[in-house]
Coordinates of C-alpha atoms and ligand atoms in Angstrom, one line a residue:
X1 CA 124.3 116.2 121.0
X2 CA 122.0 116.3 117.9
X3 CA 119.6 113.4 118.2
X4 CA 116.9 112.4 115.7
X5 CA 114.3 109.7 115.3
X6 CA 113.5 108.0 112.0
X7 CA 110.0 106.5 112.3
X8 CA 108.2 104.1 110.0
X9 CA 106.3 100.9 109.8
X10 CA 109.2 99.2 108.0
X11 CA 107.1 96.3 106.8
X12 CA 109.6 95.4 105.5
X13 CA 112.6 97.7 105.5
X14 CA 113.7 98.5 102.0
X15 CA 117.0 99.7 100.4
X16 CA 115.3 103.1 100.1
X17 CA 114.7 103.2 103.9
X18 CA 118.4 102.1 104.5
X19 CA 119.6 104.9 102.2
X20 CA 117.7 107.5 104.2
X21 CA 118.9 105.9 107.5
X22 CA 122.5 106.0 106.4
X23 CA 122.4 109.6 105.2
X24 CA 120.6 110.8 108.3
X25 CA 123.2 109.0 110.5
X26 CA 125.8 111.2 108.9
X27 CA 123.9 114.4 109.7
X28 CA 123.0 113.6 113.4
X29 CA 125.2 112.4 116.3
X30 CA 122.6 109.7 117.1
X31 CA 119.7 108.3 115.2
X32 CA 117.0 106.0 116.6
X33 CA 115.0 104.1 114.0
X34 CA 111.7 103.4 115.6
X35 CA 109.1 100.8 114.3
X36 CA 105.6 102.0 114.9
X37 CA 102.2 100.7 114.0
X38 CA 100.5 102.3 111.0
X39 CA 96.8 101.7 111.7
X40 CA 96.1 102.3 107.9
X41 CA 98.2 99.3 106.9
X42 CA 97.9 95.6 107.6
X43 CA 101.4 94.3 108.5
X44 CA 103.0 91.2 107.0
X45 CA 105.7 91.1 109.8
X46 CA 105.3 91.4 113.6
X47 CA 106.9 94.4 115.3
X48 CA 109.5 92.0 116.7
X49 CA 110.3 90.7 113.3
X50 CA 110.6 94.2 111.9
X51 CA 113.0 95.2 114.7
X52 CA 115.0 92.1 114.1
X53 CA 115.3 92.8 110.3
X54 CA 116.3 96.4 110.9
X55 CA 118.9 95.4 113.5
X56 CA 120.5 92.9 111.2
X57 CA 120.7 95.5 108.4
X58 CA 122.0 98.6 110.3
X59 CA 124.8 96.9 112.3
X60 CA 127.4 98.8 110.2
X61 CA 126.1 102.2 111.4
X62 CA 127.7 102.9 114.8
X63 CA 125.4 105.7 115.9
X64 CA 122.1 104.1 114.9
X65 CA 119.8 102.1 117.3
X66 CA 116.5 100.4 116.6
X67 CA 113.5 100.5 118.9
X68 CA 109.7 99.9 118.7
X69 CA 106.8 101.7 120.2
X70 CA 103.0 101.3 120.4
X71 CA 101.4 104.7 120.5
X72 CA 101.8 108.2 119.2
X73 CA 105.1 109.1 117.5
X74 CA 105.2 112.4 119.5
X75 CA 104.9 110.5 122.8
X76 CA 107.8 108.4 121.7
X77 CA 109.8 111.5 120.8
X78 CA 109.1 113.0 124.2
X79 CA 110.0 109.8 126.0
X80 CA 113.4 109.8 124.2
X81 CA 113.9 113.5 124.6
X82 CA 114.2 113.8 120.8
X83 CA 112.9 116.9 119.0
X84 CA 113.7 116.0 115.3
X85 CA 111.8 113.5 113.2
X86 CA 113.4 112.4 109.9
X87 CA 111.2 111.2 107.1
X88 CA 112.1 110.2 103.5
X89 CA 110.2 111.7 100.6
X90 CA 110.1 109.8 97.3
X91 CA 107.7 111.6 95.1
X92 CA 105.2 114.4 95.1
X93 CA 102.6 111.6 95.8
X94 CA 104.2 111.2 99.3
X95 CA 104.1 114.8 100.0
X96 CA 100.4 115.4 100.8
X97 CA 100.2 112.7 103.5
X98 CA 103.6 113.4 105.0
X99 CA 102.7 117.1 105.1
X100 CA 99.5 116.2 107.0
X101 CA 101.4 113.9 109.5
X102 CA 104.1 116.6 110.1
X103 CA 101.4 119.2 110.8
X104 CA 99.4 116.8 113.1
X105 CA 102.6 115.9 115.0
X106 CA 103.4 119.6 115.4
X107 CA 99.9 120.3 116.7
X108 CA 100.3 117.5 119.2
X109 CA 103.8 118.7 120.3
X110 CA 105.1 122.0 119.0
X111 CA 108.6 121.2 120.1
X112 CA 109.0 118.4 117.7
X113 CA 110.2 119.3 114.2
X114 CA 109.8 117.1 111.1
X115 CA 112.6 117.2 108.6
X116 CA 112.4 115.6 105.1
X117 CA 115.2 114.0 103.1
X118 CA 114.8 113.4 99.4
X119 CA 115.1 109.8 98.3
X120 CA 118.0 108.6 96.3
X121 CA 116.5 108.6 92.8
X122 CA 117.5 104.9 92.3
X123 CA 115.0 104.0 95.0
X124 CA 112.2 106.5 94.2
X125 CA 109.9 103.7 93.0
X126 CA 110.6 101.3 95.9
X127 CA 108.1 101.0 98.7
X128 CA 107.3 98.2 101.3
X129 CA 103.9 97.7 99.6
X130 CA 105.4 97.3 96.1
X131 CA 108.1 94.9 97.5
X132 CA 105.4 92.7 99.1
X133 CA 103.2 92.8 96.0
X134 CA 106.1 91.9 93.6
X135 CA 107.4 89.2 95.9
X136 CA 103.8 87.8 96.3
X137 CA 103.6 87.2 92.6
X138 CA 107.1 85.6 92.5
X139 CA 108.9 88.7 91.0
X140 CA 112.5 89.6 91.6
X141 CA 112.9 92.0 94.6
X142 CA 116.6 91.4 95.0
X143 CA 117.5 95.0 94.1
X144 CA 114.9 96.5 96.4
X145 CA 115.7 94.9 99.8
X146 CA 118.8 93.6 101.6
X147 CA 119.4 89.8 101.1
X148 CA 118.5 88.9 104.7
X149 CA 115.2 90.7 104.3
X150 CA 114.6 89.1 100.9
X151 CA 114.9 85.7 102.6
X152 CA 112.5 86.7 105.4
X153 CA 109.9 87.8 102.9
X154 CA 110.3 84.5 100.9
X155 CA 110.0 82.5 104.1
X156 CA 106.9 84.4 105.1
X157 CA 105.2 84.0 101.7
X158 CA 106.0 80.2 101.8
X159 CA 104.6 79.9 105.3
X160 CA 101.4 81.7 104.2
X161 CA 101.1 79.5 101.1
X162 CA 101.6 76.3 103.2
X163 CA 98.9 77.4 105.7
X164 CA 96.4 78.5 103.0
Ligands
PNS1 O1 106.3 103.8 107.1 P1 105.0 104.5 107.3 O2 103.9 103.4 107.3 O3 104.7 105.6 106.3 O4 105.0 105.2 108.7 C1 103.9 105.8 109.3 C2 104.1 105.9 110.8 C3 104.2 104.5 111.4 C4 105.3 106.8 111.1 C5 102.8 106.6 111.3 O5 101.6 105.8 111.0 C6 102.8 106.9 112.8 O6 103.4 107.9 113.2 N1 102.2 106.0 113.6 C7 102.1 106.1 115.0 C8 100.8 106.7 115.4 C9 100.8 108.3 115.3 O7 101.6 109.0 115.9 N2 99.9 108.8 114.5 C10 99.8 110.3 114.4 C11 100.5 110.8 113.2 S1 99.4 110.8 111.8

């Protein structure tokens, strides 16, 4: 059985992520989408919230499951007996860092292979950071995230505004 894992911080999941997840689910027999911590980013949503939003948006894909992990991606891959990591690439600007991560992961575990899928060009400008920034200033993000995620972002922004 060809198994792969699709890691990310998914803070929040975007339509660009979902496009990669859907396409990867057609290439592999089983795909695990795993929410990890990215120490370089301050998260808007808790791990639990991110898992919940992913589960609510991938329910149509029968061979995809969602999980979370605190630690190194390669340790998660070993735990799940998975040897393929799927990452999406949007633009050349993503390449340098993704290349570095792929090489670090291979250094940490030479049995784990990273494979890249090119983004659908209609989502090439969409990122979780851009979504949060646009939503924070009241902009329209409805074409960038699923409607349930849109609501979760609006609720979070309202909560922050009320607590400020
Ligand atoms: O969606 P992101 O933020 O680009 O995903 C990055 C992520 C979460 C996959 C990366 O930060 C990660 O693998 N975190 C787990 C810790 C780890 O394994 N670090 C070593 C690779 S640099």
